[in-house]
PDB file of C-alpha atoms in Angstrom:
ATOM      1  CA  GLY A 249    -142.762-162.816 112.861  1.00 63.00           C
ATOM      2  CA  ALA A 250    -143.096-159.748 110.810  1.00 70.00           C
ATOM      3  CA  VAL A 251    -145.460-160.014 107.827  1.00 86.00           C
ATOM      4  CA  VAL A 252    -145.597-157.914 104.657  1.00 91.00           C
ATOM      5  CA  SER A 253    -148.735-158.256 102.518  1.00 93.00           C
ATOM      6  CA  GLN A 254    -148.656-157.259  98.867  1.00 95.00           C
ATOM      7  CA  HIS A 255    -151.676-156.846  96.671  1.00 95.00           C
ATOM      8  CA  PRO A 256    -152.655-157.749  94.010  1.00 96.00           C
ATOM      9  CA  SER A 257    -150.606-160.867  93.369  1.00 94.00           C
ATOM     10  CA  TRP A 258    -151.312-160.917  89.593  1.00 95.00           C
ATOM     11  CA  VAL A 259    -152.452-158.216  87.263  1.00 95.00           C
ATOM     12  CA  ILE A 260    -153.207-158.513  83.468  1.00 96.00           C
ATOM     13  CA  CYS A 261    -154.268-155.273  81.743  1.00 93.00           C
ATOM     14  CA  LYS A 262    -154.170-153.428  78.499  1.00 95.00           C
ATOM     15  CA  SER A 263    -151.422-151.100  77.340  1.00 96.00           C
ATOM     16  CA  GLY A 264    -151.940-147.561  78.601  1.00 95.00           C
ATOM     17  CA  THR A 265    -153.620-148.564  81.901  1.00 95.00           C
ATOM     18  CA  SER A 266    -152.256-147.454  85.238  1.00 96.00           C
ATOM     19  CA  VAL A 267    -151.830-150.073  87.856  1.00 96.00           C
ATOM     20  CA  LYS A 268    -151.507-149.586  91.605  1.00 97.00           C
ATOM     21  CA  ILE A 269    -149.736-152.150  93.772  1.00 97.00           C
ATOM     22  CA  GLU A 270    -150.065-152.004  97.581  1.00 96.00           C
ATOM     23  CA  CYS A 271    -147.491-153.081 100.170  1.00 95.00           C
ATOM     24  CA  ARG A 272    -148.650-153.361 103.841  1.00 94.00           C
ATOM     25  CA  SER A 273    -146.655-154.235 106.947  1.00 90.00           C
ATOM     26  CA  LEU A 274    -149.153-156.103 109.063  1.00 90.00           C
ATOM     27  CA  ASP A 275    -147.665-156.284 112.476  1.00 84.00           C
ATOM     28  CA  PHE A 276    -144.890-153.641 112.619  1.00 82.00           C
ATOM     29  CA  GLN A 277    -144.356-150.097 111.634  1.00 84.00           C
ATOM     30  CA  ALA A 278    -142.327-149.782 108.424  1.00 83.00           C
ATOM     31  CA  THR A 279    -140.484-146.570 108.345  1.00 82.00           C
ATOM     32  CA  THR A 280    -138.826-147.604 105.149  1.00 86.00           C
ATOM     33  CA  MET A 281    -140.134-149.730 102.231  1.00 90.00           C
ATOM     34  CA  PHE A 282    -138.290-150.796  99.140  1.00 92.00           C
ATOM     35  CA  TRP A 283    -139.678-151.637  95.689  1.00 95.00           C
ATOM     36  CA  TYR A 284    -137.757-154.117  93.512  1.00 95.00           C
ATOM     37  CA  ARG A 285    -138.311-155.412  90.113  1.00 95.00           C
ATOM     38  CA  GLN A 286    -137.313-158.821  88.737  1.00 92.00           C
ATOM     39  CA  PHE A 287    -137.300-159.840  85.120  1.00 89.00           C
ATOM     40  CA  PRO A 288    -137.321-163.567  84.177  1.00 84.00           C
ATOM     41  CA  LYS A 289    -134.188-165.310  85.249  1.00 80.00           C
ATOM     42  CA  GLN A 290    -132.713-162.142  86.605  1.00 85.00           C
ATOM     43  CA  SER A 291    -132.113-160.964  90.145  1.00 86.00           C
ATOM     44  CA  LEU A 292    -134.072-158.394  91.995  1.00 91.00           C
ATOM     45  CA  MET A 293    -133.151-154.884  91.161  1.00 92.00           C
ATOM     46  CA  LEU A 294    -133.929-151.922  93.472  1.00 93.00           C
ATOM     47  CA  MET A 295    -136.242-149.405  91.927  1.00 95.00           C
ATOM     48  CA  ALA A 296    -136.761-146.982  94.756  1.00 94.00           C
ATOM     49  CA  THR A 297    -136.626-146.466  98.533  1.00 91.00           C
ATOM     50  CA  SER A 298    -139.691-145.183 100.156  1.00 89.00           C
ATOM     51  CA  ASN A 299    -139.645-143.405 103.571  1.00 85.00           C
ATOM     52  CA  GLU A 300    -142.806-142.599 105.388  1.00 82.00           C
ATOM     53  CA  GLY A 301    -143.884-139.100 104.962  1.00 81.00           C
ATOM     54  CA  SER A 302    -141.208-138.057 102.417  1.00 84.00           C
ATOM     55  CA  LYS A 303    -140.507-138.374  98.711  1.00 87.00           C
ATOM     56  CA  ALA A 304    -139.214-141.636  97.428  1.00 91.00           C
ATOM     57  CA  THR A 305    -135.561-142.004  96.301  1.00 92.00           C
ATOM     58  CA  TYR A 306    -135.309-143.527  92.864  1.00 95.00           C
ATOM     59  CA  GLU A 307    -132.416-145.587  91.561  1.00 93.00           C
ATOM     60  CA  GLN A 308    -130.609-144.454  88.405  1.00 91.00           C
ATOM     61  CA  GLY A 309    -132.533-145.243  85.252  1.00 92.00           C
ATOM     62  CA  VAL A 310    -135.977-145.537  86.981  1.00 94.00           C
ATOM     63  CA  GLU A 311    -138.484-142.939  85.829  1.00 93.00           C
ATOM     64  CA  LYS A 312    -140.123-141.226  88.785  1.00 92.00           C
ATOM     65  CA  ASP A 313    -142.945-139.954  86.720  1.00 94.00           C
ATOM     66  CA  LYS A 314    -143.715-143.479  85.448  1.00 95.00           C
ATOM     67  CA  PHE A 315    -143.357-145.289  88.815  1.00 96.00           C
ATOM     68  CA  LEU A 316    -145.246-143.182  91.343  1.00 95.00           C
ATOM     69  CA  ILE A 317    -144.549-144.171  94.993  1.00 94.00           C
ATOM     70  CA  ASN A 318    -146.547-143.070  97.981  1.00 90.00           C
ATOM     71  CA  HIS A 319    -145.787-143.918 101.539  1.00 88.00           C
ATOM     72  CA  ALA A 320    -148.375-142.078 103.419  1.00 81.00           C
ATOM     73  CA  SER A 321    -148.443-144.180 106.579  1.00 88.00           C
ATOM     74  CA  LEU A 322    -146.154-146.437 108.534  1.00 87.00           C
ATOM     75  CA  THR A 323    -147.934-149.467 107.370  1.00 90.00           C
ATOM     76  CA  LEU A 324    -148.719-148.804 103.675  1.00 92.00           C
ATOM     77  CA  SER A 325    -146.717-147.888 100.593  1.00 93.00           C
ATOM     78  CA  THR A 326    -148.059-147.953  97.063  1.00 95.00           C
ATOM     79  CA  LEU A 327    -146.470-148.194  93.720  1.00 96.00           C
ATOM     80  CA  THR A 328    -148.419-146.988  90.665  1.00 97.00           C
ATOM     81  CA  VAL A 329    -147.270-147.884  87.242  1.00 97.00           C
ATOM     82  CA  THR A 330    -148.676-145.127  85.039  1.00 96.00           C
ATOM     83  CA  SER A 331    -149.649-145.660  81.432  1.00 95.00           C
ATOM     84  CA  ALA A 332    -148.162-149.152  81.497  1.00 95.00           C
ATOM     85  CA  HIS A 333    -146.685-150.709  78.390  1.00 95.00           C
ATOM     86  CA  PRO A 334    -145.661-154.283  77.596  1.00 95.00           C
ATOM     87  CA  GLU A 335    -142.016-153.533  78.530  1.00 94.00           C
ATOM     88  CA  ASP A 336    -143.276-152.821  82.051  1.00 95.00           C
ATOM     89  CA  SER A 337    -144.352-156.437  82.466  1.00 95.00           C
ATOM     90  CA  SER A 338    -142.325-157.847  85.327  1.00 95.00           C
ATOM     91  CA  PHE A 339    -142.452-159.190  88.821  1.00 95.00           C
ATOM     92  CA  TYR A 340    -142.685-156.378  91.320  1.00 96.00           C
ATOM     93  CA  ILE A 341    -141.922-157.014  94.955  1.00 95.00           C
ATOM     94  CA  CYS A 342    -141.750-154.780  98.025  1.00 95.00           C
ATOM     95  CA  SER A 343    -139.928-155.259 101.288  1.00 92.00           C
ATOM     96  CA  ALA A 344    -140.219-153.341 104.527  1.00 88.00           C
ATOM     97  CA  SER A 345    -137.942-152.369 107.388  1.00 79.00           C
ATOM     98  CA  SER A 346    -138.147-150.626 110.587  1.00 72.00           C
ATOM     99  CA  TRP A 347    -135.492-148.512 112.204  1.00 62.00           C
ATOM    100  CA  ASN A 348    -135.891-150.805 115.190  1.00 56.00           C
ATOM    101  CA  THR A 349    -135.166-153.948 113.251  1.00 53.00           C
ATOM    102  CA  GLY A 350    -131.796-153.003 111.838  1.00 56.00           C
ATOM    103  CA  ASN A 351    -130.349-156.322 112.920  1.00 59.00           C
ATOM    104  CA  GLN A 352    -133.340-158.294 111.698  1.00 64.00           C
ATOM    105  CA  PRO A 353    -134.171-159.731 108.257  1.00 69.00           C
ATOM    106  CA  GLN A 354    -135.739-157.591 105.792  1.00 78.00           C
ATOM    107  CA  HIS A 355    -139.300-158.792 105.095  1.00 85.00           C
ATOM    108  CA  PHE A 356    -140.637-159.245 101.653  1.00 90.00           C
ATOM    109  CA  GLY A 357    -144.071-159.372 100.214  1.00 92.00           C
ATOM    110  CA  ASP A 358    -145.138-162.175  97.878  1.00 92.00           C
ATOM    111  CA  GLY A 359    -144.737-159.981  94.860  1.00 94.00           C
ATOM    112  CA  THR A 360    -147.036-158.848  92.061  1.00 96.00           C
ATOM    113  CA  ARG A 361    -146.820-160.295  88.551  1.00 95.00           C
ATOM    114  CA  LEU A 362    -147.751-157.642  86.094  1.00 96.00           C
ATOM    115  CA  SER A 363    -148.589-158.533  82.595  1.00 95.00           C
ATOM    116  CA  ILE A 364    -149.336-155.730  80.092  1.00 95.00           C
ATOM    117  CA  LEU A 365    -151.016-156.796  76.861  1.00 94.00           C
TER     118      LEU A 365
ATOM    119  CA  LYS B   3    -120.707-150.338  93.258  1.00 83.00           C
ATOM    120  CA  GLN B   4    -121.394-153.597  95.059  1.00 90.00           C
ATOM    121  CA  GLU B   5    -121.419-156.568  92.808  1.00 92.00           C
ATOM    122  CA  VAL B   6    -122.898-159.850  94.162  1.00 96.00           C
ATOM    123  CA  THR B   7    -122.167-163.125  92.214  1.00 96.00           C
ATOM    124  CA  GLN B   8    -123.537-166.563  92.905  1.00 97.00           C
ATOM    125  CA  ILE B   9    -122.089-169.754  91.631  1.00 94.00           C
ATOM    126  CA  PRO B  10    -123.297-172.091  90.250  1.00 93.00           C
ATOM    127  CA  ALA B  11    -126.233-170.479  88.433  1.00 94.00           C
ATOM    128  CA  ALA B  12    -127.911-173.955  88.460  1.00 96.00           C
ATOM    129  CA  LEU B  13    -127.520-177.171  90.280  1.00 96.00           C
ATOM    130  CA  SER B  14    -129.112-180.549  90.115  1.00 97.00           C
ATOM    131  CA  VAL B  15    -128.507-183.219  92.730  1.00 97.00           C
ATOM    132  CA  PRO B  16    -130.135-186.495  93.858  1.00 97.00           C
ATOM    133  CA  GLU B  17    -131.948-186.551  97.000  1.00 97.00           C
ATOM    134  CA  GLY B  18    -129.853-186.978 100.092  1.00 97.00           C
ATOM    135  CA  GLU B  19    -126.735-185.276  99.018  1.00 97.00           C
ATOM    136  CA  ASN B  20    -125.109-182.450 100.881  1.00 97.00           C
ATOM    137  CA  LEU B  21    -124.492-179.377  98.790  1.00 96.00           C
ATOM    138  CA  VAL B  22    -122.846-175.916  98.900  1.00 97.00           C
ATOM    139  CA  LEU B  23    -123.989-172.734  97.276  1.00 97.00           C
ATOM    140  CA  ASN B  24    -121.474-169.903  96.811  1.00 97.00           C
ATOM    141  CA  CYS B  25    -121.847-166.131  96.975  1.00 98.00           C
ATOM    142  CA  SER B  26    -119.248-163.492  96.568  1.00 98.00           C
ATOM    143  CA  PHE B  27    -119.318-159.796  96.860  1.00 97.00           C
ATOM    144  CA  THR B  28    -116.933-157.099  95.814  1.00 96.00           C
ATOM    145  CA  ASP B  29    -117.182-154.536  98.641  1.00 93.00           C
ATOM    146  CA  SER B  30    -116.588-155.911 102.089  1.00 92.00           C
ATOM    147  CA  ALA B  31    -118.127-152.923 103.800  1.00 91.00           C
ATOM    148  CA  ILE B  32    -121.310-154.781 104.525  1.00 93.00           C
ATOM    149  CA  TYR B  33    -123.732-154.556 107.427  1.00 92.00           C
ATOM    150  CA  ASN B  34    -125.081-158.044 106.966  1.00 93.00           C
ATOM    151  CA  LEU B  35    -125.679-160.860 104.453  1.00 95.00           C
ATOM    152  CA  GLN B  36    -128.945-162.653 103.962  1.00 94.00           C
ATOM    153  CA  TRP B  37    -129.886-165.896 102.139  1.00 96.00           C
ATOM    154  CA  PHE B  38    -133.377-166.192 100.701  1.00 95.00           C
ATOM    155  CA  ARG B  39    -135.352-168.867  99.036  1.00 95.00           C
ATOM    156  CA  GLN B  40    -137.599-168.102  96.111  1.00 93.00           C
ATOM    157  CA  ASP B  41    -140.132-170.506  94.692  1.00 91.00           C
ATOM    158  CA  PRO B  42    -141.252-170.029  91.043  1.00 86.00           C
ATOM    159  CA  GLY B  43    -143.504-166.939  90.807  1.00 81.00           C
ATOM    160  CA  LYS B  44    -143.373-166.293  94.458  1.00 85.00           C
ATOM    161  CA  GLY B  45    -141.866-163.914  96.858  1.00 87.00           C
ATOM    162  CA  LEU B  46    -138.760-164.295  99.008  1.00 90.00           C
ATOM    163  CA  THR B  47    -138.443-166.325 102.204  1.00 90.00           C
ATOM    164  CA  SER B  48    -135.596-165.352 104.490  1.00 89.00           C
ATOM    165  CA  LEU B  49    -133.555-168.343 105.419  1.00 94.00           C
ATOM    166  CA  LEU B  50    -130.534-167.008 107.315  1.00 94.00           C
ATOM    167  CA  LEU B  51    -129.139-163.616 108.173  1.00 92.00           C
ATOM    168  CA  ILE B  52    -125.487-163.195 109.203  1.00 94.00           C
ATOM    169  CA  GLN B  53    -124.302-159.947 110.737  1.00 93.00           C
ATOM    170  CA  SER B  54    -120.947-158.599 109.620  1.00 93.00           C
ATOM    171  CA  SER B  55    -119.362-159.529 112.880  1.00 93.00           C
ATOM    172  CA  GLN B  56    -120.573-163.153 112.722  1.00 95.00           C
ATOM    173  CA  ARG B  57    -118.899-166.121 111.041  1.00 96.00           C
ATOM    174  CA  GLU B  58    -121.873-168.418 110.549  1.00 96.00           C
ATOM    175  CA  GLN B  59    -125.573-169.002 111.259  1.00 96.00           C
ATOM    176  CA  THR B  60    -127.420-172.375 111.372  1.00 97.00           C
ATOM    177  CA  SER B  61    -131.051-173.215 111.063  1.00 96.00           C
ATOM    178  CA  GLY B  62    -131.981-176.950 110.832  1.00 97.00           C
ATOM    179  CA  ARG B  63    -130.292-178.486 107.797  1.00 97.00           C
ATOM    180  CA  LEU B  64    -128.992-175.106 106.609  1.00 98.00           C
ATOM    181  CA  ASN B  65    -125.684-173.529 107.582  1.00 98.00           C
ATOM    182  CA  ALA B  66    -124.426-170.234 106.197  1.00 97.00           C
ATOM    183  CA  SER B  67    -120.939-168.913 106.620  1.00 97.00           C
ATOM    184  CA  LEU B  68    -119.457-165.497 106.087  1.00 98.00           C
ATOM    185  CA  ASP B  69    -115.885-164.414 105.418  1.00 97.00           C
ATOM    186  CA  LYS B  70    -116.191-160.673 105.054  1.00 94.00           C
ATOM    187  CA  SER B  71    -112.534-159.973 104.375  1.00 93.00           C
ATOM    188  CA  SER B  72    -112.502-162.221 101.328  1.00 95.00           C
ATOM    189  CA  GLY B  73    -116.016-161.208 100.289  1.00 96.00           C
ATOM    190  CA  ARG B  74    -117.458-164.683 100.363  1.00 97.00           C
ATOM    191  CA  SER B  75    -120.373-166.565 101.856  1.00 98.00           C
ATOM    192  CA  THR B  76    -121.550-170.127 101.507  1.00 98.00           C
ATOM    193  CA  LEU B  77    -124.896-171.788 102.102  1.00 98.00           C
ATOM    194  CA  TYR B  78    -124.584-175.487 103.062  1.00 98.00           C
ATOM    195  CA  ILE B  79    -127.682-177.675 102.788  1.00 98.00           C
ATOM    196  CA  ALA B  80    -127.397-181.062 104.417  1.00 98.00           C
ATOM    197  CA  ALA B  81    -129.265-184.129 103.323  1.00 97.00           C
ATOM    198  CA  SER B  82    -131.088-182.398 100.541  1.00 97.00           C
ATOM    199  CA  GLN B  83    -134.857-183.112  99.873  1.00 97.00           C
ATOM    200  CA  PRO B  84    -136.972-182.598  96.741  1.00 97.00           C
ATOM    201  CA  GLY B  85    -138.812-179.886  98.705  1.00 97.00           C
ATOM    202  CA  ASP B  86    -135.544-177.956  98.779  1.00 97.00           C
ATOM    203  CA  SER B  87    -135.866-177.327  95.037  1.00 98.00           C
ATOM    204  CA  ALA B  88    -136.104-173.519  94.500  1.00 97.00           C
ATOM    205  CA  THR B  89    -133.870-170.571  93.639  1.00 95.00           C
ATOM    206  CA  TYR B  90    -131.594-169.471  96.387  1.00 97.00           C
ATOM    207  CA  LEU B  91    -130.655-165.773  96.573  1.00 96.00           C
ATOM    208  CA  CYS B  92    -127.783-164.120  98.395  1.00 97.00           C
ATOM    209  CA  ALA B  93    -128.149-160.398  99.298  1.00 96.00           C
ATOM    210  CA  VAL B  94    -125.899-158.009 101.017  1.00 95.00           C
ATOM    211  CA  ARG B  95    -126.822-154.941 102.964  1.00 91.00           C
ATOM    212  CA  PRO B  96    -124.298-152.068 102.853  1.00 88.00           C
ATOM    213  CA  ASN B  97    -123.141-150.272 105.887  1.00 87.00           C
ATOM    214  CA  SER B  98    -125.024-147.201 104.818  1.00 80.00           C
ATOM    215  CA  GLY B  99    -128.799-147.732 104.104  1.00 74.00           C
ATOM    216  CA  TYR B 100    -131.083-150.659 104.124  1.00 75.00           C
ATOM    217  CA  ALA B 101    -131.530-151.630 100.507  1.00 82.00           C
ATOM    218  CA  LEU B 102    -130.181-154.998  99.549  1.00 90.00           C
ATOM    219  CA  ASN B 103    -127.928-155.902  96.671  1.00 93.00           C
ATOM    220  CA  PHE B 104    -128.888-159.262  95.214  1.00 95.00           C
ATOM    221  CA  GLY B 105    -127.094-161.920  93.283  1.00 95.00           C
ATOM    222  CA  LYS B 106    -128.854-163.618  90.328  1.00 93.00           C
ATOM    223  CA  GLY B 107    -129.414-166.742  92.413  1.00 95.00           C
ATOM    224  CA  THR B 108    -128.683-170.466  92.180  1.00 97.00           C
ATOM    225  CA  SER B 109    -131.540-172.640  90.773  1.00 96.00           C
ATOM    226  CA  LEU B 110    -131.538-175.839  92.709  1.00 97.00           C
ATOM    227  CA  LEU B 111    -133.270-179.024  91.638  1.00 97.00           C
ATOM    228  CA  VAL B 112    -133.253-182.014  93.982  1.00 97.00           C
ATOM    229  CA  THR B 113    -134.430-185.209  92.298  1.00 97.00           C
ATOM    230  CA  PRO B 114    -136.052-188.073  94.113  1.00 95.00           C
TER     231      PRO B 114
END
């Protein structure tokens, strides 16, 4: 089945650091990737939708200059949290979809736990 | 805006019991509905996907139903096992777009 790999799985860093998270589709071409954020005991909230070769679409309230998304190829999207602060500590998870898999389950990575000190 | 609600928020049952998790959504214009399992600190595992034209899907001890007109879905787990302990998330995909709207989940604990 379709596999989505997310890296790193866990990051601890100092306040002010920028952190890059990678999301890769390993065995299919992901024309669209989604980035979600999950705070403790809360559900997943969509941050942005990333389409290959074009600018990401951000949800209301998500700062595009703080959360930089790049989807340069059909198998890779990256999320960079710039100048991270403790309030950015969260669980970030990506999912991938192909136009050819509209009737198939959306496939999720294993998530990245980000802790900012 | 689509609102997805899951009841109960938490559930504890002894091993062997059959149980039902509930999911409701406010906008019936959905493309499909998906049930996921999430273990603590982990990503999501897709359990069942029901297309809007379908009424139910089954996989092993799991059965999910969908009543789109009333905005409801249920996940039925038969003969529960301690290994079923996890958070179960319901998510709906709208007719337009691929992004999913998630409920807050039901945290299930199956005790030996």
